[in-house]
Amino acid sequence: MYIFEHAEDRNNLEKLTLAVLSHLPTAVLYVHDLSGECGTSPSDQFVIYKEIRERFSNHLWLDVVSKCDLLSDSPVFFITEDSNADDIELAKYRRMGPDGALRASVKTELGIDELKSRVHELLVTQLARIKNSNSNEDSLEVPR
């Protein structure tokens, strides 16, 4: 099941996430778990990610590959997946996540300081966007 296919199949968290992304000035911190431990296969995560990324492409975005300490050179496949069916983009995603993604591990603390710094930068940039948007809206108001 992918997040945009059937609105009636979405859980409350998915509904809330889509509402927030659709209606509030938000930045996105997207966490990818390619370890196979989250219950969603990397190939399903890839499809969901692409759908959300395309739909909300105007948002500021930070991709994080979590549990990178568990990732080896060989990508994770669920028993229901066919590794031969992967296209080049999916095969690359299974190994590294999306281009430019930060790799982090809470267990080993790898990438955590950079993650904190990048989240701070993301929030500062988003706040500036919001302030700029508000000042532009104020200048468009008709005086009474």
PDB file of N, CA and C in Angstrom, residues 64-71 102-113 115:
ATOM      1  N   VAL A  64      17.665  11.580   5.673  1.00  0.00           N
ATOM      2  CA  VAL A  64      18.565  10.925   6.618  1.00  0.00           C
ATOM      3  C   VAL A  64      18.393   9.420   6.482  1.00  0.00           C
ATOM      4  N   VAL A  65      19.494   8.716   6.296  1.00  0.00           N
ATOM      5  CA  VAL A  65      19.476   7.257   6.316  1.00  0.00           C
ATOM      6  C   VAL A  65      19.858   6.844   7.732  1.00  0.00           C
ATOM      7  N   SER A  66      18.898   6.247   8.434  1.00  0.00           N
ATOM      8  CA  SER A  66      19.132   5.856   9.822  1.00  0.00           C
ATOM      9  C   SER A  66      19.743   4.460   9.901  1.00  0.00           C
ATOM     10  N   LYS A  67      20.232   4.129  11.075  1.00  0.00           N
ATOM     11  CA  LYS A  67      20.801   2.802  11.353  1.00  0.00           C
ATOM     12  C   LYS A  67      21.909   2.439  10.369  1.00  0.00           C
ATOM     13  N   CYS A  68      22.679   3.434   9.963  1.00  0.00           N
ATOM     14  CA  CYS A  68      23.714   3.159   8.955  1.00  0.00           C
ATOM     15  C   CYS A  68      24.766   2.187   9.473  1.00  0.00           C
ATOM     16  N   ASP A  69      24.846   2.020  10.795  1.00  0.00           N
ATOM     17  CA  ASP A  69      25.783   1.036  11.343  1.00  0.00           C
ATOM     18  C   ASP A  69      25.372  -0.392  11.000  1.00  0.00           C
ATOM     19  N   LEU A  70      24.096  -0.591  10.653  1.00  0.00           N
ATOM     20  CA  LEU A  70      23.600  -1.925  10.310  1.00  0.00           C
ATOM     21  C   LEU A  70      23.687  -2.227   8.823  1.00  0.00           C
ATOM     22  N   LEU A  71      24.012  -1.210   8.035  1.00  0.00           N
ATOM     23  CA  LEU A  71      24.038  -1.389   6.584  1.00  0.00           C
ATOM     24  C   LEU A  71      25.406  -1.890   6.149  1.00  0.00           C
ATOM     25  N   LEU A 102      22.054  12.262   4.442  1.00  0.00           N
ATOM     26  CA  LEU A 102      22.969  12.167   5.570  1.00  0.00           C
ATOM     27  C   LEU A 102      22.821  10.782   6.178  1.00  0.00           C
ATOM     28  N   ARG A 103      23.921  10.137   6.465  1.00  0.00           N
ATOM     29  CA  ARG A 103      23.883   8.804   7.085  1.00  0.00           C
ATOM     30  C   ARG A 103      24.149   8.961   8.572  1.00  0.00           C
ATOM     31  N   ALA A 104      23.304   8.338   9.392  1.00  0.00           N
ATOM     32  CA  ALA A 104      23.421   8.505  10.841  1.00  0.00           C
ATOM     33  C   ALA A 104      23.125   7.207  11.574  1.00  0.00           C
ATOM     34  N   SER A 105      23.707   7.099  12.755  1.00  0.00           N
ATOM     35  CA  SER A 105      23.454   5.971  13.642  1.00  0.00           C
ATOM     36  C   SER A 105      23.399   6.479  15.076  1.00  0.00           C
ATOM     37  N   VAL A 106      22.292   6.253  15.738  1.00  0.00           N
ATOM     38  CA  VAL A 106      22.189   6.620  17.144  1.00  0.00           C
ATOM     39  C   VAL A 106      23.100   5.722  17.972  1.00  0.00           C
ATOM     40  N   LYS A 107      23.179   4.463  17.596  1.00  0.00           N
ATOM     41  CA  LYS A 107      23.980   3.486  18.346  1.00  0.00           C
ATOM     42  C   LYS A 107      25.459   3.869  18.382  1.00  0.00           C
ATOM     43  N   THR A 108      26.021   4.208  17.227  1.00  0.00           N
ATOM     44  CA  THR A 108      27.449   4.547  17.168  1.00  0.00           C
ATOM     45  C   THR A 108      27.693   6.055  17.203  1.00  0.00           C
ATOM     46  N   GLU A 109      26.627   6.827  17.135  1.00  0.00           N
ATOM     47  CA  GLU A 109      26.658   8.293  17.103  1.00  0.00           C
ATOM     48  C   GLU A 109      27.260   8.848  15.817  1.00  0.00           C
ATOM     49  N   LEU A 110      27.460   7.994  14.831  1.00  0.00           N
ATOM     50  CA  LEU A 110      27.958   8.442  13.535  1.00  0.00           C
ATOM     51  C   LEU A 110      26.943   9.392  12.898  1.00  0.00           C
ATOM     52  N   GLY A 111      27.387  10.565  12.499  1.00  0.00           N
ATOM     53  CA  GLY A 111      26.542  11.516  11.799  1.00  0.00           C
ATOM     54  C   GLY A 111      25.593  12.317  12.674  1.00  0.00           C
ATOM     55  N   ILE A 112      25.564  12.078  13.976  1.00  0.00           N
ATOM     56  CA  ILE A 112      24.593  12.749  14.845  1.00  0.00           C
ATOM     57  C   ILE A 112      24.886  14.244  14.964  1.00  0.00           C
ATOM     58  N   ASP A 113      26.136  14.625  15.139  1.00  0.00           N
ATOM     59  CA  ASP A 113      26.464  16.051  15.229  1.00  0.00           C
ATOM     60  C   ASP A 113      26.127  16.774  13.930  1.00  0.00           C
ATOM     61  N   LEU A 115      23.869  15.826  11.805  1.00  0.00           N
ATOM     62  CA  LEU A 115      22.407  15.843  11.735  1.00  0.00           C
ATOM     63  C   LEU A 115      21.851  17.013  12.540  1.00  0.00           C
TER      64      LEU A 115
END
